[in-house]
PDB file of C-alpha atoms and ligand atoms in Angstrom:
ATOM      1  CA  MET H 131    -105.756  35.373   0.345  1.00 87.00           C
ATOM      2  CA  SER H 132    -104.950  31.725  -0.359  1.00 92.00           C
ATOM      3  CA  GLU H 133    -104.525  29.154   2.419  1.00 94.00           C
ATOM      4  CA  LYS H 134    -100.814  28.901   1.619  1.00 96.00           C
ATOM      5  CA  THR H 135    -100.282  32.659   1.827  1.00 97.00           C
ATOM      6  CA  ARG H 136    -102.139  32.644   5.134  1.00 97.00           C
ATOM      7  CA  ALA H 137     -99.675  29.983   6.318  1.00 97.00           C
ATOM      8  CA  VAL H 138     -96.741  32.233   5.310  1.00 98.00           C
ATOM      9  CA  ARG H 139     -98.284  35.085   7.308  1.00 98.00           C
ATOM     10  CA  HIS H 140     -98.698  32.860  10.375  1.00 97.00           C
ATOM     11  CA  TYR H 141     -95.096  31.644   9.993  1.00 97.00           C
ATOM     12  CA  TYR H 142     -93.716  35.213  10.109  1.00 98.00           C
ATOM     13  CA  ASP H 143     -96.132  36.454  12.753  1.00 98.00           C
ATOM     14  CA  GLN H 144     -94.952  33.707  15.086  1.00 96.00           C
ATOM     15  CA  ASN H 145     -91.267  33.695  14.202  1.00 96.00           C
ATOM     16  CA  THR H 146     -90.242  37.290  13.524  1.00 96.00           C
ATOM     17  CA  ARG H 147     -89.232  38.294  17.055  1.00 94.00           C
ATOM     18  CA  LEU H 148     -87.255  35.067  17.426  1.00 93.00           C
ATOM     19  CA  PHE H 149     -85.558  35.574  14.044  1.00 94.00           C
ATOM     20  CA  LEU H 150     -84.574  39.079  15.089  1.00 93.00           C
ATOM     21  CA  SER H 151     -83.153  38.034  18.426  1.00 89.00           C
ATOM     22  CA  LEU H 152     -81.504  34.785  17.304  1.00 84.00           C
ATOM     23  CA  GLY H 153     -80.521  35.171  13.673  1.00 76.00           C
ATOM     24  CA  SER H 154     -80.091  38.852  12.926  1.00 74.00           C
ATOM     25  CA  SER H 155     -77.959  41.677  14.276  1.00 81.00           C
ATOM     26  CA  PRO H 156     -79.407  44.672  16.155  1.00 81.00           C
ATOM     27  CA  GLU H 157     -77.996  47.170  13.689  1.00 85.00           C
ATOM     28  CA  THR H 158     -79.314  45.520  10.503  1.00 88.00           C
ATOM     29  CA  GLN H 159     -82.542  43.820  11.704  1.00 92.00           C
ATOM     30  CA  SER H 160     -82.346  41.779   8.522  1.00 94.00           C
ATOM     31  CA  ILE H 161     -84.198  38.529   8.131  1.00 95.00           C
ATOM     32  CA  HIS H 162     -81.961  37.087   5.459  1.00 96.00           C
ATOM     33  CA  ARG H 163     -78.700  35.232   5.077  1.00 95.00           C
ATOM     34  CA  ALA H 164     -75.268  36.553   5.882  1.00 96.00           C
ATOM     35  CA  VAL H 165     -73.174  36.738   2.711  1.00 97.00           C
ATOM     36  CA  TRP H 166     -69.440  36.649   3.392  1.00 97.00           C
ATOM     37  CA  GLY H 167     -68.305  38.299   0.182  1.00 96.00           C
ATOM     38  CA  GLU H 168     -64.881  39.742  -0.437  1.00 92.00           C
ATOM     39  CA  GLY H 169     -63.779  42.217   2.230  1.00 93.00           C
ATOM     40  CA  VAL H 170     -66.542  41.241   4.651  1.00 96.00           C
ATOM     41  CA  THR H 171     -65.217  40.767   8.197  1.00 95.00           C
ATOM     42  CA  SER H 172     -68.228  41.030  10.515  1.00 94.00           C
ATOM     43  CA  LEU H 173     -71.747  39.628  10.760  1.00 93.00           C
ATOM     44  CA  GLY H 174     -73.213  43.118  10.325  1.00 93.00           C
ATOM     45  CA  GLN H 175     -71.324  43.566   7.047  1.00 96.00           C
ATOM     46  CA  ALA H 176     -72.318  40.066   5.882  1.00 96.00           C
ATOM     47  CA  LEU H 177     -75.988  40.804   6.567  1.00 95.00           C
ATOM     48  CA  ASN H 178     -75.667  44.069   4.655  1.00 97.00           C
ATOM     49  CA  TYR H 179     -73.849  42.514   1.693  1.00 97.00           C
ATOM     50  CA  THR H 180     -77.035  41.995  -0.345  1.00 97.00           C
ATOM     51  CA  ASN H 181     -78.285  45.463   0.648  1.00 98.00           C
ATOM     52  CA  GLY H 182     -74.992  46.839  -0.704  1.00 97.00           C
ATOM     53  CA  LEU H 183     -75.546  45.070  -4.046  1.00 98.00           C
ATOM     54  CA  ILE H 184     -79.028  46.597  -4.291  1.00 98.00           C
ATOM     55  CA  LEU H 185     -77.574  50.002  -3.415  1.00 97.00           C
ATOM     56  CA  GLY H 186     -75.038  49.609  -6.248  1.00 96.00           C
ATOM     57  CA  GLU H 187     -77.872  48.960  -8.709  1.00 96.00           C
ATOM     58  CA  LEU H 188     -79.727  52.020  -7.410  1.00 94.00           C
ATOM     59  CA  HIS H 189     -76.668  54.222  -7.743  1.00 91.00           C
ATOM     60  CA  GLN H 190     -76.166  53.076 -11.316  1.00 90.00           C
ATOM     61  CA  LEU H 191     -79.770  53.633 -12.256  1.00 89.00           C
ATOM     62  CA  SER H 192     -80.157  56.990 -10.504  1.00 83.00           C
ATOM     63  CA  GLN H 193     -77.412  58.471 -12.708  1.00 80.00           C
ATOM     64  CA  HIS H 194     -79.935  58.327 -15.551  1.00 78.00           C
ATOM     65  CA  LEU H 195     -82.909  59.633 -13.597  1.00 75.00           C
ATOM     66  CA  ALA H 196     -84.120  63.025 -12.486  1.00 69.00           C
ATOM     67  CA  PRO H 197     -83.588  62.999  -8.687  1.00 62.00           C
ATOM     68  CA  GLU H 198     -87.232  63.492  -7.837  1.00 71.00           C
ATOM     69  CA  ARG H 199     -88.098  60.318  -9.646  1.00 69.00           C
ATOM     70  CA  VAL H 200     -86.477  57.676  -7.450  1.00 88.00           C
ATOM     71  CA  ARG H 201     -89.179  55.473  -6.001  1.00 94.00           C
ATOM     72  CA  ILE H 202     -88.374  52.056  -4.626  1.00 96.00           C
ATOM     73  CA  ALA H 203     -90.432  49.198  -3.245  1.00 98.00           C
ATOM     74  CA  ASP H 204     -89.355  46.274  -1.081  1.00 98.00           C
ATOM     75  CA  LEU H 205     -91.712  43.373  -1.740  1.00 98.00           C
ATOM     76  CA  GLY H 206     -91.422  41.174   1.341  1.00 98.00           C
ATOM     77  CA  CYS H 207     -89.694  43.768   3.501  1.00 98.00           C
ATOM     78  CA  GLY H 208     -89.504  42.009   6.858  1.00 98.00           C
ATOM     79  CA  VAL H 209     -89.096  44.719   9.501  1.00 97.00           C
ATOM     80  CA  GLY H 210     -87.517  47.113   7.002  1.00 97.00           C
ATOM     81  CA  GLY H 211     -83.840  46.114   7.298  1.00 96.00           C
ATOM     82  CA  SER H 212     -82.989  46.566   3.608  1.00 97.00           C
ATOM     83  CA  LEU H 213     -85.180  49.618   3.088  1.00 97.00           C
ATOM     84  CA  PHE H 214     -83.686  51.486   6.066  1.00 96.00           C
ATOM     85  CA  TYR H 215     -80.187  50.621   4.839  1.00 96.00           C
ATOM     86  CA  LEU H 216     -80.917  51.982   1.358  1.00 96.00           C
ATOM     87  CA  LEU H 217     -82.578  55.163   2.614  1.00 94.00           C
ATOM     88  CA  GLU H 218     -79.638  55.822   4.928  1.00 93.00           C
ATOM     89  CA  HIS H 219     -77.121  55.431   2.090  1.00 93.00           C
ATOM     90  CA  LEU H 220     -78.845  57.376  -0.680  1.00 90.00           C
ATOM     91  CA  ASP H 221     -78.217  61.092  -1.174  1.00 84.00           C
ATOM     92  CA  THR H 222     -80.852  61.619  -3.840  1.00 84.00           C
ATOM     93  CA  PRO H 223     -84.478  62.000  -2.648  1.00 84.00           C
ATOM     94  CA  VAL H 224     -86.189  58.636  -2.473  1.00 90.00           C
ATOM     95  CA  LEU H 225     -89.655  57.408  -1.674  1.00 93.00           C
ATOM     96  CA  GLY H 226     -89.593  53.952  -0.099  1.00 95.00           C
ATOM     97  CA  VAL H 227     -92.472  51.509   0.283  1.00 97.00           C
ATOM     98  CA  GLY H 228     -92.203  48.198   2.087  1.00 98.00           C
ATOM     99  CA  LEU H 229     -94.759  45.407   1.789  1.00 98.00           C
ATOM    100  CA  THR H 230     -95.056  42.493   4.156  1.00 98.00           C
ATOM    101  CA  ILE H 231     -97.701  39.848   4.554  1.00 98.00           C
ATOM    102  CA  SER H 232     -97.128  39.845   8.315  1.00 98.00           C
ATOM    103  CA  PRO H 233     -98.984  42.392  10.489  1.00 98.00           C
ATOM    104  CA  VAL H 234     -96.424  41.774  13.246  1.00 98.00           C
ATOM    105  CA  GLN H 235     -93.588  42.775  10.909  1.00 98.00           C
ATOM    106  CA  ALA H 236     -95.484  45.820   9.617  1.00 98.00           C
ATOM    107  CA  ARG H 237     -96.002  47.018  13.206  1.00 97.00           C
ATOM    108  CA  ILE H 238     -92.314  46.571  14.112  1.00 97.00           C
ATOM    109  CA  ALA H 239     -91.201  48.308  10.902  1.00 97.00           C
ATOM    110  CA  ARG H 240     -93.515  51.287  11.535  1.00 96.00           C
ATOM    111  CA  LYS H 241     -92.283  51.586  15.103  1.00 95.00           C
ATOM    112  CA  ARG H 242     -88.665  51.581  13.895  1.00 94.00           C
ATOM    113  CA  LEU H 243     -89.580  54.194  11.295  1.00 94.00           C
ATOM    114  CA  SER H 244     -91.118  56.457  13.950  1.00 92.00           C
ATOM    115  CA  GLN H 245     -87.809  56.320  15.866  1.00 91.00           C
ATOM    116  CA  LYS H 246     -85.701  57.327  12.874  1.00 88.00           C
ATOM    117  CA  GLU H 247     -84.913  60.757  11.562  1.00 83.00           C
ATOM    118  CA  SER H 248     -84.949  60.312   7.825  1.00 79.00           C
ATOM    119  CA  SER H 249     -85.515  62.950   5.200  1.00 79.00           C
ATOM    120  CA  HIS H 250     -86.895  60.292   2.854  1.00 87.00           C
ATOM    121  CA  PRO H 251     -90.607  59.483   3.002  1.00 90.00           C
ATOM    122  CA  CYS H 252     -91.211  55.815   3.726  1.00 94.00           C
ATOM    123  CA  HIS H 253     -94.304  53.653   4.260  1.00 96.00           C
ATOM    124  CA  PHE H 254     -94.817  50.099   5.423  1.00 97.00           C
ATOM    125  CA  LEU H 255     -97.916  48.284   4.258  1.00 97.00           C
ATOM    126  CA  GLU H 256     -99.365  44.976   5.315  1.00 98.00           C
ATOM    127  CA  ALA H 257    -100.261  43.578   1.896  1.00 97.00           C
ATOM    128  CA  ASP H 258     -99.819  40.672  -0.496  1.00 98.00           C
ATOM    129  CA  PHE H 259     -97.098  41.247  -3.101  1.00 98.00           C
ATOM    130  CA  GLN H 260     -99.164  39.210  -5.545  1.00 97.00           C
ATOM    131  CA  ALA H 261    -101.757  41.998  -5.492  1.00 96.00           C
ATOM    132  CA  ILE H 262     -99.577  45.108  -5.198  1.00 96.00           C
ATOM    133  CA  PRO H 263    -101.761  47.898  -3.809  1.00 95.00           C
ATOM    134  CA  PHE H 264    -100.063  50.932  -5.350  1.00 91.00           C
ATOM    135  CA  ALA H 265    -100.003  52.699  -8.694  1.00 90.00           C
ATOM    136  CA  PRO H 266     -97.276  52.398 -11.366  1.00 94.00           C
ATOM    137  CA  GLY H 267     -94.246  54.693 -11.178  1.00 93.00           C
ATOM    138  CA  MET H 268     -91.523  52.653  -9.422  1.00 95.00           C
ATOM    139  CA  GLU H 269     -87.878  52.768 -10.507  1.00 94.00           C
ATOM    140  CA  VAL H 270     -86.651  49.818  -8.448  1.00 96.00           C
ATOM    141  CA  VAL H 271     -88.538  46.932  -6.927  1.00 98.00           C
ATOM    142  CA  TYR H 272     -86.750  44.176  -5.053  1.00 98.00           C
ATOM    143  CA  SER H 273     -87.400  41.067  -2.970  1.00 98.00           C
ATOM    144  CA  VAL H 274     -84.809  39.533  -0.691  1.00 98.00           C
ATOM    145  CA  GLU H 275     -85.623  35.937   0.260  1.00 98.00           C
ATOM    146  CA  ALA H 276     -89.314  36.640  -0.247  1.00 98.00           C
ATOM    147  CA  PHE H 277     -90.130  35.486  -3.797  1.00 98.00           C
ATOM    148  CA  VAL H 278     -89.762  31.809  -2.761  1.00 98.00           C
ATOM    149  CA  HIS H 279     -92.942  32.248  -0.711  1.00 98.00           C
ATOM    150  CA  ALA H 280     -95.025  33.318  -3.720  1.00 98.00           C
ATOM    151  CA  THR H 281     -98.009  31.054  -4.308  1.00 97.00           C
ATOM    152  CA  ASP H 282     -98.686  32.785  -7.618  1.00 97.00           C
ATOM    153  CA  PRO H 283     -95.333  33.612  -9.260  1.00 97.00           C
ATOM    154  CA  ARG H 284     -97.054  34.804 -12.434  1.00 97.00           C
ATOM    155  CA  GLY H 285     -99.156  37.207 -10.354  1.00 96.00           C
ATOM    156  CA  TYR H 286     -95.959  38.435  -8.695  1.00 98.00           C
ATOM    157  CA  PHE H 287     -94.234  39.211 -12.025  1.00 98.00           C
ATOM    158  CA  GLU H 288     -97.403  40.647 -13.521  1.00 98.00           C
ATOM    159  CA  GLY H 289     -97.752  43.089 -10.596  1.00 97.00           C
ATOM    160  CA  VAL H 290     -94.055  44.019 -10.647  1.00 98.00           C
ATOM    161  CA  SER H 291     -94.188  44.665 -14.369  1.00 98.00           C
ATOM    162  CA  ARG H 292     -97.268  46.847 -13.906  1.00 97.00           C
ATOM    163  CA  VAL H 293     -95.717  49.110 -11.235  1.00 97.00           C
ATOM    164  CA  LEU H 294     -92.224  49.415 -12.782  1.00 97.00           C
ATOM    165  CA  ASN H 295     -91.388  52.231 -15.164  1.00 94.00           C
ATOM    166  CA  THR H 296     -89.767  51.294 -18.454  1.00 94.00           C
ATOM    167  CA  GLY H 297     -86.032  50.928 -17.799  1.00 94.00           C
ATOM    168  CA  GLY H 298     -86.713  50.247 -14.105  1.00 94.00           C
ATOM    169  CA  ARG H 299     -85.239  47.276 -12.273  1.00 97.00           C
ATOM    170  CA  LEU H 300     -86.555  44.230 -10.472  1.00 98.00           C
ATOM    171  CA  ILE H 301     -83.968  42.675  -8.146  1.00 98.00           C
ATOM    172  CA  LEU H 302     -84.428  39.186  -6.761  1.00 98.00           C
ATOM    173  CA  CYS H 303     -82.110  37.667  -4.189  1.00 98.00           C
ATOM    174  CA  ASP H 304     -83.243  34.173  -3.393  1.00 98.00           C
ATOM    175  CA  ASP H 305     -82.890  30.411  -3.639  1.00 98.00           C
ATOM    176  CA  PHE H 306     -83.167  28.761  -7.024  1.00 97.00           C
ATOM    177  CA  LEU H 307     -83.093  25.162  -8.112  1.00 95.00           C
ATOM    178  CA  SER H 308     -79.747  24.384  -9.666  1.00 91.00           C
ATOM    179  CA  GLN H 309     -79.898  23.951 -13.382  1.00 71.00           C
ATOM    180  CA  ALA H 310     -77.528  21.016 -13.529  1.00 67.00           C
ATOM    181  CA  ALA H 311     -79.024  19.043 -10.694  1.00 60.00           C
ATOM    182  CA  LEU H 312     -81.401  16.225 -11.450  1.00 61.00           C
ATOM    183  CA  PRO H 313     -82.402  15.501  -7.876  1.00 64.00           C
ATOM    184  CA  GLY H 314     -82.374  11.857  -6.870  1.00 78.00           C
ATOM    185  CA  GLN H 315     -84.397  10.464  -3.980  1.00 77.00           C
ATOM    186  CA  VAL H 316     -82.144  11.824  -1.224  1.00 77.00           C
ATOM    187  CA  ALA H 317     -82.091  15.279  -2.754  1.00 86.00           C
ATOM    188  CA  GLU H 318     -85.857  15.240  -3.330  1.00 87.00           C
ATOM    189  CA  SER H 319     -86.526  14.456   0.309  1.00 91.00           C
ATOM    190  CA  TRP H 320     -84.312  17.356   1.446  1.00 93.00           C
ATOM    191  CA  LEU H 321     -86.029  19.667  -1.015  1.00 94.00           C
ATOM    192  CA  GLU H 322     -89.372  18.612   0.396  1.00 95.00           C
ATOM    193  CA  ALA H 323     -88.129  19.237   3.967  1.00 96.00           C
ATOM    194  CA  TYR H 324     -86.909  22.695   2.956  1.00 97.00           C
ATOM    195  CA  ARG H 325     -90.161  23.568   1.178  1.00 97.00           C
ATOM    196  CA  SER H 326     -92.409  22.435   4.012  1.00 96.00           C
ATOM    197  CA  GLY H 327     -90.206  23.827   6.811  1.00 96.00           C
ATOM    198  CA  TRP H 328     -89.834  27.313   5.334  1.00 96.00           C
ATOM    199  CA  GLN H 329     -93.212  27.687   3.616  1.00 97.00           C
ATOM    200  CA  VAL H 330     -91.534  27.701   0.212  1.00 98.00           C
ATOM    201  CA  ASN H 331     -94.019  27.737  -2.669  1.00 97.00           C
ATOM    202  CA  SER H 332     -91.912  28.979  -5.607  1.00 97.00           C
ATOM    203  CA  LEU H 333     -88.662  27.154  -6.024  1.00 96.00           C
ATOM    204  CA  HIS H 334     -87.649  27.393  -9.689  1.00 95.00           C
ATOM    205  CA  THR H 335     -84.571  27.071 -11.843  1.00 95.00           C
ATOM    206  CA  LEU H 336     -83.001  30.286 -13.097  1.00 96.00           C
ATOM    207  CA  GLU H 337     -84.178  29.329 -16.559  1.00 95.00           C
ATOM    208  CA  GLU H 338     -87.791  29.041 -15.399  1.00 96.00           C
ATOM    209  CA  VAL H 339     -87.639  32.356 -13.538  1.00 97.00           C
ATOM    210  CA  GLU H 340     -86.087  34.084 -16.519  1.00 97.00           C
ATOM    211  CA  LYS H 341     -88.863  32.749 -18.738  1.00 97.00           C
ATOM    212  CA  LEU H 342     -91.595  33.811 -16.311  1.00 97.00           C
ATOM    213  CA  ALA H 343     -90.092  37.286 -16.046  1.00 98.00           C
ATOM    214  CA  ARG H 344     -89.618  37.620 -19.809  1.00 98.00           C
ATOM    215  CA  ALA H 345     -93.319  36.869 -20.309  1.00 98.00           C
ATOM    216  CA  HIS H 346     -93.937  40.082 -18.321  1.00 98.00           C
ATOM    217  CA  GLN H 347     -91.479  42.358 -20.165  1.00 98.00           C
ATOM    218  CA  LEU H 348     -88.689  41.823 -17.639  1.00 98.00           C
ATOM    219  CA  ALA H 349     -85.332  40.963 -19.208  1.00 98.00           C
ATOM    220  CA  LEU H 350     -82.526  39.428 -17.146  1.00 98.00           C
ATOM    221  CA  VAL H 351     -79.504  41.775 -17.159  1.00 98.00           C
ATOM    222  CA  ARG H 352     -77.445  40.425 -14.245  1.00 98.00           C
ATOM    223  CA  CYS H 353     -77.152  37.034 -12.597  1.00 97.00           C
ATOM    224  CA  GLU H 354     -74.698  36.361  -9.791  1.00 97.00           C
ATOM    225  CA  ASP H 355     -74.252  33.181  -7.787  1.00 97.00           C
ATOM    226  CA  LEU H 356     -73.768  34.112  -4.129  1.00 98.00           C
ATOM    227  CA  THR H 357     -73.658  30.506  -2.881  1.00 97.00           C
ATOM    228  CA  PRO H 358     -69.847  30.449  -2.576  1.00 97.00           C
ATOM    229  CA  TYR H 359     -70.113  33.342  -0.088  1.00 98.00           C
ATOM    230  CA  LEU H 360     -72.432  31.503   2.306  1.00 97.00           C
ATOM    231  CA  ARG H 361     -70.936  29.776   5.328  1.00 95.00           C
ATOM    232  CA  LEU H 362     -72.600  26.396   5.041  1.00 92.00           C
ATOM    233  CA  ARG H 363     -73.283  24.231   8.077  1.00 88.00           C
ATOM    234  CA  ALA H 364     -74.269  20.938   6.458  1.00 87.00           C
ATOM    235  CA  LEU H 365     -74.354  17.789   8.618  1.00 92.00           C
ATOM    236  CA  PRO H 366     -73.555  14.197   7.701  1.00 91.00           C
ATOM    237  CA  ASP H 367     -76.668  13.000   5.875  1.00 89.00           C
ATOM    238  CA  ARG H 368     -77.609  10.253   8.361  1.00 92.00           C
ATOM    239  CA  LEU H 369     -77.332  12.584  11.351  1.00 94.00           C
ATOM    240  CA  ALA H 370     -79.404  15.267   9.622  1.00 91.00           C
ATOM    241  CA  ARG H 371     -82.031  12.681   8.707  1.00 91.00           C
ATOM    242  CA  LEU H 372     -82.205  11.488  12.312  1.00 94.00           C
ATOM    243  CA  LEU H 373     -82.608  15.066  13.563  1.00 93.00           C
ATOM    244  CA  LEU H 374     -85.356  15.683  11.022  1.00 92.00           C
ATOM    245  CA  ARG H 375     -87.263  12.573  12.176  1.00 92.00           C
ATOM    246  CA  VAL H 376     -86.861  13.481  15.854  1.00 92.00           C
ATOM    247  CA  GLY H 377     -87.763  17.119  15.211  1.00 90.00           C
ATOM    248  CA  ARG H 378     -90.908  16.218  13.300  1.00 92.00           C
ATOM    249  CA  ALA H 379     -92.039  13.971  16.142  1.00 91.00           C
ATOM    250  CA  LEU H 380     -91.700  16.672  18.815  1.00 91.00           C
ATOM    251  CA  PRO H 381     -95.024  17.856  20.264  1.00 91.00           C
ATOM    252  CA  ILE H 382     -94.196  21.539  19.671  1.00 89.00           C
ATOM    253  CA  LYS H 383     -96.769  23.627  17.843  1.00 88.00           C
ATOM    254  CA  HIS H 384     -94.737  26.829  17.468  1.00 93.00           C
ATOM    255  CA  ALA H 385     -93.620  27.763  13.911  1.00 91.00           C
ATOM    256  CA  ILE H 386     -89.984  28.020  15.026  1.00 93.00           C
ATOM    257  CA  LEU H 387     -89.668  24.207  14.929  1.00 94.00           C
ATOM    258  CA  PRO H 388     -90.478  23.768  11.200  1.00 93.00           C
ATOM    259  CA  SER H 389     -88.322  26.820  10.537  1.00 94.00           C
ATOM    260  CA  MET H 390     -85.307  25.222  12.225  1.00 94.00           C
ATOM    261  CA  LEU H 391     -85.860  21.935  10.396  1.00 95.00           C
ATOM    262  CA  GLY H 392     -86.242  23.891   7.143  1.00 96.00           C
ATOM    263  CA  SER H 393     -82.950  25.686   7.830  1.00 95.00           C
ATOM    264  CA  MET H 394     -81.180  22.373   8.303  1.00 95.00           C
ATOM    265  CA  ALA H 395     -82.738  21.005   5.106  1.00 96.00           C
ATOM    266  CA  LEU H 396     -81.666  24.117   3.200  1.00 97.00           C
ATOM    267  CA  GLN H 397     -78.079  23.670   4.367  1.00 96.00           C
ATOM    268  CA  GLN H 398     -78.147  20.082   3.089  1.00 95.00           C
ATOM    269  CA  CYS H 399     -79.591  21.247  -0.264  1.00 95.00           C
ATOM    270  CA  LEU H 400     -76.990  24.019  -0.676  1.00 95.00           C
ATOM    271  CA  HIS H 401     -74.203  21.626   0.275  1.00 93.00           C
ATOM    272  CA  MET H 402     -75.414  19.040  -2.289  1.00 92.00           C
ATOM    273  CA  GLY H 403     -75.561  21.762  -4.924  1.00 92.00           C
ATOM    274  CA  ILE H 404     -79.255  21.303  -5.711  1.00 92.00           C
ATOM    275  CA  ILE H 405     -80.088  24.836  -4.591  1.00 95.00           C
ATOM    276  CA  GLN H 406     -78.137  27.973  -5.309  1.00 96.00           C
ATOM    277  CA  TYR H 407     -78.441  31.413  -3.774  1.00 98.00           C
ATOM    278  CA  GLY H 408     -78.667  33.969  -6.543  1.00 98.00           C
ATOM    279  CA  PHE H 409     -78.751  37.716  -7.101  1.00 98.00           C
ATOM    280  CA  LEU H 410     -80.755  38.561 -10.228  1.00 98.00           C
ATOM    281  CA  VAL H 411     -81.508  41.887 -11.867  1.00 98.00           C
ATOM    282  CA  PHE H 412     -84.199  42.368 -14.514  1.00 98.00           C
ATOM    283  CA  GLU H 413     -84.879  45.429 -16.631  1.00 97.00           C
ATOM    284  CA  LYS H 414     -88.399  46.456 -17.528  1.00 97.00           C
ATOM    285  CA  GLN H 415     -88.738  46.584 -21.300  1.00 96.00           C
ATOM    286  CA  ALA H 416     -90.973  48.959 -23.238  1.00 92.00           C
TER     287      ALA H 416
HETATM  288  C1  SAM X1208     -87.160  35.830   4.847  1.00 74.97           C
HETATM  289  S1  SAM X1208     -88.176  37.245   5.088  1.00 74.97           S
HETATM  290  C2  SAM X1208     -87.155  38.477   4.324  1.00 74.97           C
HETATM  291  C3  SAM X1208     -87.451  39.839   4.866  1.00 74.97           C
HETATM  292  C4  SAM X1208     -86.605  40.963   4.276  1.00 74.97           C
HETATM  293  N1  SAM X1208     -86.607  40.941   2.834  1.00 74.97           N
HETATM  294  C5  SAM X1208     -85.189  40.925   4.789  1.00 74.97           C
HETATM  295  O1  SAM X1208     -84.297  40.596   3.997  1.00 74.97           O
HETATM  296  O2  SAM X1208     -84.969  41.235   5.969  1.00 74.97           O
HETATM  297  C6  SAM X1208     -89.477  37.012   3.870  1.00 74.97           C
HETATM  298  C7  SAM X1208     -90.440  38.174   3.762  1.00 74.97           C
HETATM  299  O3  SAM X1208     -91.368  37.921   2.697  1.00 74.97           O
HETATM  300  C8  SAM X1208     -92.630  38.382   3.103  1.00 74.97           C
HETATM  301  N2  SAM X1208     -93.677  37.746   2.294  1.00 74.97           N
HETATM  302  C9  SAM X1208     -93.843  36.433   2.040  1.00 74.97           C
HETATM  303  N3  SAM X1208     -94.926  36.251   1.257  1.00 74.97           N
HETATM  304  C10 SAM X1208     -95.439  37.476   1.020  1.00 74.97           C
HETATM  305  C11 SAM X1208     -96.575  37.952   0.289  1.00 74.97           C
HETATM  306  N4  SAM X1208     -97.383  37.125  -0.366  1.00 74.97           N
HETATM  307  N5  SAM X1208     -96.789  39.284   0.249  1.00 74.97           N
HETATM  308  C12 SAM X1208     -95.976  40.144   0.914  1.00 74.97           C
HETATM  309  N6  SAM X1208     -94.903  39.754   1.623  1.00 74.97           N
HETATM  310  C13 SAM X1208     -94.648  38.434   1.686  1.00 74.97           C
HETATM  311  C14 SAM X1208     -92.705  38.044   4.572  1.00 74.97           C
HETATM  312  O4  SAM X1208     -93.719  38.762   5.213  1.00 74.97           O
HETATM  313  C15 SAM X1208     -91.289  38.449   4.996  1.00 74.97           C
HETATM  314  O5  SAM X1208     -91.279  39.809   5.258  1.00 74.97           O
END
């Protein structure tokens, strides 16, 4: 495991319980952004918005599959929020596998699993999604706010392409560099603060991601910009800059501090339009 991936693991091992108590909701246990799409009226619904989009893709795809064939994998599964949601909402038999780099998350996810009564088999593995440890045969593979951590994006797509059946789907919901933006100095410094605060190693434009995926027989079939549905909390630039300087000087070693500074930087980036939050679906080609 690379040094950078080890840093991602440390980041989630230290922060997960805080993320769950401060930023998530007890019923979803998601570690991702709330998306206030049309018809959404509560935090729980906003946290499940992305899960609902993934469910829609699964419903569509499962119409063309024999029921016993639906196998799904969550690459970067947190404590299982999305996977539990999908298993609860699917009627057809499903096998679910969740991968997380964080042993703390894997333990919490397994404990939650042991408390649930689900007819669907489900497993949580502590493993690197750049070296996927299972055999081919997946219908749907997805990553919600996890791909940005990849230190080896080619390895990620190569592994996904290997485990997906032809016609299967890869779904990515994540931050992407805006196509139009040519970041100036101010923007660059906020991008750097976001990358370092959140352990972001793979921030690409949609064009770059599409090209990377295409090189591994994954063709883009859906691309939706979810940024307008985020409730942004950007600050005046000078105030945010001051907070960043003060925050970086604090003698706190816990990973929650860089995470909070990274969150602020991300808000600035989204507000400036240099990052967009996208929902992408790729189809595995023959
Ligand atoms: C922001 S959290 C999102 C968790 C989950 N998808 C959700 O929406 O609740 C990012 C996730 O990516 C995982 N992750 C990051 N790098 C990884 C890697 N190399 N291999 C496996 N998981 C990784 C982390 O362990 C964490 O679970």
